[in-house]
Amino acid sequence: MELAQARETRKVVTVLFCDVTGSTALGERIDPESLRRVMARYFETAKAIVERHGGTVEKFIGDAVMAVFGVPAVHEDDALRAVRAADELRDRLGELNDELEAGYGTRLELRMGVNTGEVVTGTEERLATGDAVNVAARLEQAAQPGEVLLGEETYLLVRDGIEADASPPLEAKGKSEPLAAYRLVAVQHEAPGRRHGARMIGRKRQRELLEGTFANVTSDRSCHLFTILGTAGVGKSRLAQEFLSGVNATVVSGRCLSYGEGISYWPVTEVVKQLVPAGEATGPLASILGDDSAAGSPEEIAWAFRKLLEAQAAERPLVAVFDDLHWGEPTFLDLVEHVADLSRDAPILLLCMARPELLDARAAWGGGKLNATNVLLEPLAPEETAELVDLLAEGAEQGLRSRILEAAGGNPLFVEEMVAMAAESGEEVAVPPTIQALLAARLDQLATAERSVLERGAVEGQVFHRTAVAALADGGSVDRELVALVRKDLVRPEQPLLPEDDAYRFRHLLIRDTAYEALPKATRAELHERFADWLAVNGLALVELDEILGYHLEQAYRYREELGPLDDRAAVLAEQAATRLLAGGDHALERGDGHAVIGLLSRALALLPPADPRAPAGQLELARALSDQGDLDRAVVLLDEAVSAAREAGNERVLARSRIARIDFEMMLTPDWKMAEGLAEAEAALVDLDRIGDDDGAIWALRVIGSLIGWLGNNGEAQARWRRAIERGGRAGNRFVNDVLGWMLLGAWWGPTSTAEVRALADEALRTTSSKRLEGYARVVRGVAIAAQGRLEEGRTEVRVGKTLLHDLGDRISWAGLSAMESDMELGAGSPEHAYRALADGAEVLAASSETGYLATVLSMQSLAALELGRRDEALSLTEKAVEIAVQDDIDPHARDRVVRGRVAAQRGDFGTAGELLQEAGRMIELTDFAALQLEVALACAEVARLAGRTNEERAALASALAIAEAKGHTVAVERIRAQL
Ligand SMILES: Nc1ncnc2c1ncn2[C@@H]1O[C@H](COP(=O)(O)OP(=O)(O)OP(=O)(O)O)[C@@H](O)[C@H]1O
Ligand SMILES: [Mg+2]
């Protein structure tokens, strides 16, 4: 009998409700005394059946029986047990009914409901409390007499082992959605097998070992006991099956059952049935086949069984397979060892598969024998797991595949189940119910102290520290437990993150989750809080301390909130959590990690009381980060909120900074805005920022001023403003300075700075920065510069690395905007198709964000690429779109529009229009220092002259293009132009 747990736990159980119909009518016919006896018989039968399947009868309400499967200990097949019990109850009632019919001329009918779900157990008054119980009751009430209705969760767990029809969904009180229900038709006798979704991966060594062992067995005519050990789902049965499919031998097999009466010899009887024709078994073997006239002691049975195997092996080598040995009864295990020890002169391979729990019961299994091998089957290697994921989840998006890969930890069953779950629900990978049941069953077998250590570790996370667990264990011991947990392969030693400590990693994230989810929420709240207290003192070495502390304090608060009502302590927790998360947000800003910024700041703001003075600044930063990610709608809303909150609080700094943020947003969202006006507004805001002494704000303002001046055509002056921003003395690593540095690099490329110098600037940024975002910018710029110097492939790689970095940081706007830069490189290299593709991708992302400012340039470049590809109409329509959304004084798309239209006109023979348009373009860029754009115009002029047959003019245009390219140090362009000359 398993020990009842006194402590409160959350667990997934299966609840069976069974009610009798017709007992009221029966009460009219028979004497109360007889009725009482009849009902007692029914209850007794029900209780016996439930208990035989490992369930616990909770109580009788009127005529109803409620049974819970999973209390006190969870089994991996609780749902199937419950359904089998229901089926058997229905059958057995038939016998009872026959007696009732004979004795009283009446019958009883049962209605049953079975449902699976999370409940709380271990509370004093009841075995299980939770919605899952109510649903089971509701199913039972809705069932027709004689019917068993299964809830959705139960059905999903047992569907491979039963037959059932969908039943119309049930309306239920207090449920927003009707309940899905399935009518049980029949239960299969065989336990359901596994899917075998993919071809076999890996396991070559183990197969060879098996084959070698079998070869020895045959050549030496000896018996060998080969045991494959490994955790559930790791692939023991599959390995055996693969081996057997190619083996030249008689194969017999039996498996141990997880429960049942008289199952000691079950696997033996299966084998006997395969070897001896029905009815021909004699002596001890007949006794285990249920022939009551025969008799046999365990020794006699073992002897007879061995003789049977030997006789068989005399004709042809024999492989006897016994699966799931961890469920084997001692007499059966003795029998296997007996065969291994005593068998002589017969080629017999005893192939056994077992989970490591076998060693809990039989530490010495296979030990001390010369003819025995134990092999531990490890999880698949990461590459093998990835292969399996790719096979099973073909076509699934990469993110999902890598999450499955990560969570499965090399266990093929987990991979299969998670892939199946993701395919069915299309949702995030959670713990699939089958795996949940498997792991929960495994954890329920742990000693209470081990369990408790595991749960405390789970509070810290997938990796946890010894001293933390000790601190949470109320002085209880942890070292012995940790060793036991390592031995049971639930956790592994891991490099500690904290000095002078030991760390452990959960073998799978799923084990962590299962352990964690068993904790009542009140306990989780308390443990998170205590862990945060511990970490605040002991975790000073952690880089992301604020973030981690913020998380644990937040969890402590959130669980209290779920349980309600909130008290003063909860308010303090929320405040502390928000403070840490805000600090974490600051670090993330400095790393340039937009994803993290958004996560941390949103969570912090959700915890702050509305009037907290820190809220407006947080909202402003969040708005900025959201706009980088292309979520401009939310960004604008948040900016408005920040402004009104700042106004209310008289927060001048946020008000002044918001003016700058607003300019950035206008540029991206408002086509009829003017850069010149933005510039004036930025200068005004800068005065404000200077007045209140906000240096960082001033740096930001100068960044924006520089950008606007650059776009308006004066990149040299822009650089001067940016230099001034940096001289404001923002400390190194300051994110406002990082932003400026990023822009300096872009401006340097578009402007007159030489390619070599651009590259040196990028190198310098890469050497000094710790911001991932700045690194992304610097790599792209560096790559473009390298390509211009003639090393195209190297440059492309660098651009790709930079863009991937920005992509991973979630900085969609930069990622998309930089496609203009990338296309400049590709067009320069004579690969318009590459340029076109990059621009089309960028344009799609910007358009999806309703962005227009960068999009104008991207579309304009795309039009140029289309023209290079000879698609004139498309080029014209793209440039039309570009100028439609470009702000009036954004020179780049407007000038390029004339270039594209002029070239098309010339290509169509209209040299008059072409000349006018190019002149217009020339006037637009005359006073600017846009080197790249000037080169474009000069080359276009050369092309038009060439098409018109005006050789001298062409030569002159090429000469001026050459001068620009030489000044820029654009080696590739220089060479191309020289060749044309
Ligand atoms: N090497 C492998 N390549 C591909 N699929 C595999 C591999 N190993 C196992 N699988 C698949 O993973 C699932 C689980 O494997 P299997 O049933 O052999 O596990 P097990 O170790 O016997 O588990 P249990 O202890 O529960 O019996 C099966 O569907 C199997 O086909
Ligand atoms: Mg198996």
XYZ file of C-alpha atoms in Angstrom, residues 518-829:
312
model
C 2.603 19.969 -8.158
C 3.193 22.757 -5.657
C 0.115 24.519 -4.341
C 0.073 28.134 -5.459
C 0.329 29.413 -1.900
C 3.531 27.420 -1.468
C 4.871 28.664 -4.778
C 4.221 32.247 -3.669
C 6.011 31.691 -0.410
C 8.972 29.871 -1.948
C 9.500 32.455 -4.674
C 9.559 35.162 -2.070
C 11.993 33.289 0.111
C 14.164 32.464 -2.829
C 14.271 36.155 -3.769
C 15.341 37.022 -0.218
C 18.067 34.440 -0.432
C 19.218 35.534 -3.867
C 19.326 39.212 -2.961
C 22.072 38.320 -0.496
C 23.794 35.456 -2.292
C 23.353 36.264 -5.956
C 25.471 39.367 -6.244
C 27.733 37.645 -8.765
C 24.902 37.205 -11.244
C 24.931 39.504 -14.242
C 21.182 39.514 -14.559
C 20.435 39.677 -10.855
C 17.757 42.367 -11.132
C 15.928 40.507 -13.831
C 15.976 37.249 -11.901
C 14.964 38.836 -8.634
C 12.256 40.763 -10.394
C 10.914 37.516 -11.806
C 10.725 35.721 -8.457
C 9.177 38.670 -6.644
C 6.715 39.030 -9.466
C 5.767 35.350 -9.247
C 5.338 35.667 -5.499
C 2.961 38.546 -6.094
C 1.090 36.990 -9.005
C 0.263 33.810 -7.124
C -1.018 35.832 -4.214
C -3.096 37.772 -6.648
C -4.546 34.579 -8.160
C -5.460 33.292 -4.733
C -6.625 36.723 -3.466
C -7.487 38.811 -1.570
C -4.378 40.992 -1.681
C -2.880 42.313 1.512
C -0.228 44.905 2.394
C 2.559 42.389 2.047
C 1.473 41.740 -1.525
C 1.642 45.462 -2.297
C 5.202 45.549 -0.984
C 6.096 42.554 -3.160
C 4.625 44.197 -6.242
C 6.622 47.334 -5.550
C 9.866 45.431 -5.030
C 9.281 43.345 -8.125
C 8.623 46.443 -10.237
C 11.785 48.122 -8.957
C 13.898 45.136 -9.929
C 12.225 44.735 -13.290
C 12.773 48.411 -14.077
C 16.447 48.017 -13.237
C 16.551 44.896 -15.404
C 14.938 46.926 -18.188
C 17.726 49.475 -17.882
C 20.368 46.790 -18.320
C 18.534 45.387 -21.308
C 18.409 48.861 -22.847
C 22.136 49.055 -22.501
C 22.610 45.681 -24.104
C 20.370 46.925 -26.887
C 18.050 43.957 -26.379
C 14.667 45.265 -27.438
C 12.778 42.033 -26.750
C 13.960 42.010 -23.174
C 13.253 45.711 -22.731
C 9.667 45.287 -23.803
C 9.120 42.228 -21.627
C 10.683 43.726 -18.532
C 9.172 47.180 -18.788
C 5.681 45.907 -19.575
C 5.819 43.638 -16.559
C 7.193 46.393 -14.342
C 4.518 48.836 -15.453
C 1.823 46.241 -14.825
C 2.987 45.997 -11.226
C 3.435 49.715 -10.513
C 0.580 51.632 -8.925
C -0.774 54.089 -11.538
C 0.475 57.176 -9.714
C 3.990 55.890 -9.218
C 6.424 58.649 -10.255
C 8.490 56.124 -12.220
C 5.638 55.177 -14.508
C 5.914 57.964 -17.148
C 9.614 57.358 -17.805
C 8.931 53.618 -18.070
C 6.111 54.233 -20.517
C 8.302 56.472 -22.636
C 11.091 53.876 -22.821
C 8.593 51.167 -23.602
C 7.126 53.298 -26.389
C 10.597 53.688 -27.871
C 11.324 49.978 -27.704
C 7.944 49.114 -29.209
C 8.537 51.446 -32.101
C 11.869 49.743 -32.846
C 9.993 46.486 -33.036
C 7.545 47.937 -35.486
C 4.624 48.059 -33.077
C 4.004 51.692 -33.880
C 0.331 51.773 -32.948
C 0.977 50.696 -29.405
C 4.040 52.896 -29.253
C 2.009 56.000 -30.082
C -0.639 55.146 -27.513
C 1.996 54.639 -24.852
C 3.735 57.848 -25.725
C 0.437 59.697 -25.253
C -0.028 57.980 -21.910
C 3.494 58.886 -20.870
C 2.874 62.509 -21.779
C -0.355 62.809 -19.866
C 1.063 61.005 -16.848
C 4.148 63.237 -16.968
C 1.971 66.317 -17.199
C -0.013 65.274 -14.177
C 3.117 64.528 -12.197
C 4.910 67.649 -13.436
C 7.681 65.458 -14.823
C 9.522 67.931 -17.042
C 12.183 65.555 -18.129
C 9.734 63.023 -19.554
C 7.780 65.847 -21.174
C 10.859 67.208 -22.922
C 12.080 63.779 -24.000
C 8.630 62.933 -25.313
C 8.943 65.809 -27.754
C 11.973 64.098 -29.228
C 10.251 60.720 -29.304
C 7.338 62.361 -31.087
C 9.630 63.566 -33.876
C 10.895 60.026 -34.438
C 7.319 58.810 -34.649
C 6.202 61.583 -37.015
C 9.068 60.745 -39.311
C 7.945 57.138 -39.451
C 4.197 57.679 -39.604
C 3.251 61.016 -41.118
C 3.912 61.573 -44.848
C 2.720 65.179 -44.814
C 5.114 66.160 -42.084
C 8.251 68.146 -42.856
C 11.765 67.351 -41.756
C 12.589 71.017 -41.487
C 9.751 71.505 -39.000
C 10.911 68.484 -37.058
C 14.352 69.989 -36.925
C 13.047 73.237 -35.469
C 11.029 71.336 -32.874
C 14.041 69.217 -31.921
C 16.206 72.303 -31.456
C 13.531 73.777 -29.225
C 13.276 70.611 -27.182
C 17.048 70.568 -26.829
C 16.894 73.999 -25.210
C 14.411 72.605 -22.697
C 16.534 69.550 -22.015
C 19.590 71.710 -21.488
C 17.660 73.934 -19.118
C 16.635 71.023 -16.920
C 20.099 69.500 -17.170
C 19.030 66.243 -18.783
C 22.244 65.182 -20.507
C 20.973 61.885 -21.834
C 17.881 63.595 -23.185
C 20.129 66.179 -24.870
C 22.197 63.419 -26.457
C 19.015 61.895 -27.810
C 17.910 65.288 -29.161
C 21.252 65.781 -30.879
C 20.971 62.321 -32.367
C 17.612 63.243 -33.926
C 18.858 66.665 -35.021
C 21.819 65.018 -36.725
C 19.590 62.503 -38.500
C 17.318 65.234 -39.819
C 20.204 67.401 -40.986
C 21.693 64.373 -42.714
C 18.452 63.483 -44.479
C 18.128 67.090 -45.528
C 21.417 66.664 -47.322
C 24.213 67.744 -45.036
C 25.897 64.623 -43.752
C 29.016 66.512 -42.773
C 27.047 68.756 -40.447
C 25.139 65.739 -39.156
C 28.409 64.134 -38.120
C 29.359 67.328 -36.320
C 26.135 67.266 -34.303
C 26.599 63.628 -33.441
C 30.148 64.279 -32.334
C 28.828 67.026 -30.139
C 26.311 64.583 -28.697
C 29.095 62.229 -27.758
C 31.125 65.022 -26.277
C 28.230 65.676 -23.920
C 29.993 63.026 -21.957
C 27.539 60.213 -21.836
C 29.450 57.471 -20.122
C 30.632 54.610 -22.274
C 27.952 52.035 -22.902
C 25.237 54.605 -22.372
C 22.455 53.611 -24.712
C 21.825 57.149 -25.918
C 25.461 57.321 -26.965
C 25.150 53.902 -28.591
C 22.260 55.189 -30.668
C 24.365 58.133 -31.799
C 27.246 55.844 -32.727
C 24.941 53.702 -34.802
C 23.690 56.701 -36.714
C 27.199 58.024 -37.227
C 28.039 54.807 -39.028
C 25.010 54.985 -41.311
C 25.565 58.662 -42.041
C 29.208 58.026 -42.781
C 28.263 55.535 -45.477
C 25.648 57.720 -47.171
C 27.842 60.849 -46.900
C 31.327 61.795 -48.095
C 33.360 59.800 -45.546
C 35.791 57.479 -47.305
C 35.115 53.780 -47.369
C 38.295 53.031 -45.453
C 37.292 55.479 -42.765
C 33.762 54.048 -42.584
C 35.264 50.666 -42.042
C 37.597 51.951 -39.355
C 34.650 53.547 -37.552
C 32.727 50.293 -37.678
C 35.731 48.363 -36.408
C 36.088 50.786 -33.562
C 32.430 50.403 -32.606
C 32.718 46.627 -32.705
C 35.772 46.714 -30.522
C 34.307 48.880 -27.817
C 30.597 48.261 -27.574
C 28.727 45.792 -25.476
C 25.436 46.683 -27.114
C 24.129 43.957 -29.357
C 22.111 46.459 -31.292
C 25.077 48.676 -32.048
C 26.995 45.582 -32.996
C 24.280 44.765 -35.499
C 24.511 48.201 -37.089
C 28.299 48.138 -37.113
C 28.452 44.752 -38.807
C 26.108 45.800 -41.571
C 28.019 49.015 -42.230
C 31.331 47.245 -42.043
C 30.112 44.586 -44.462
C 28.951 47.170 -46.983
C 32.296 48.947 -46.749
C 34.244 45.712 -47.180
C 32.178 44.796 -50.218
C 32.842 48.238 -51.718
C 36.537 47.504 -51.313
C 36.088 44.448 -53.478
C 35.581 41.628 -50.992
C 31.954 40.930 -51.735
C 31.441 37.553 -50.064
C 33.117 38.645 -46.869
C 30.993 41.763 -46.875
C 27.815 39.811 -47.475
C 28.547 37.508 -44.558
C 29.097 40.461 -42.298
C 25.839 42.076 -43.411
C 23.985 38.854 -42.840
C 25.419 38.461 -39.353
C 24.488 42.020 -38.481
C 20.967 41.730 -39.796
C 20.424 38.424 -38.032
C 21.517 40.003 -34.794
C 18.998 42.820 -35.199
C 16.355 40.334 -36.207
C 16.952 38.259 -33.102
C 16.772 41.344 -30.938
C 13.379 42.016 -32.469
C 14.539 45.322 -33.936
C 12.371 44.978 -36.990
C 12.505 48.579 -38.116
C 16.314 48.633 -38.224
C 16.383 45.215 -39.814
C 14.022 46.338 -42.554
C 15.499 49.827 -42.943
C 18.997 48.429 -43.369
C 17.852 46.519 -46.434
C 18.440 49.842 -48.226
C 22.069 49.634 -47.189
C 22.316 45.999 -48.180
C 20.786 46.769 -51.571
C 23.351 49.494 -52.100
C 25.982 46.813 -51.693
C 24.243 44.334 -53.986
C 23.535 46.885 -56.715
C 27.157 48.022 -56.503
C 28.190 44.401 -56.954
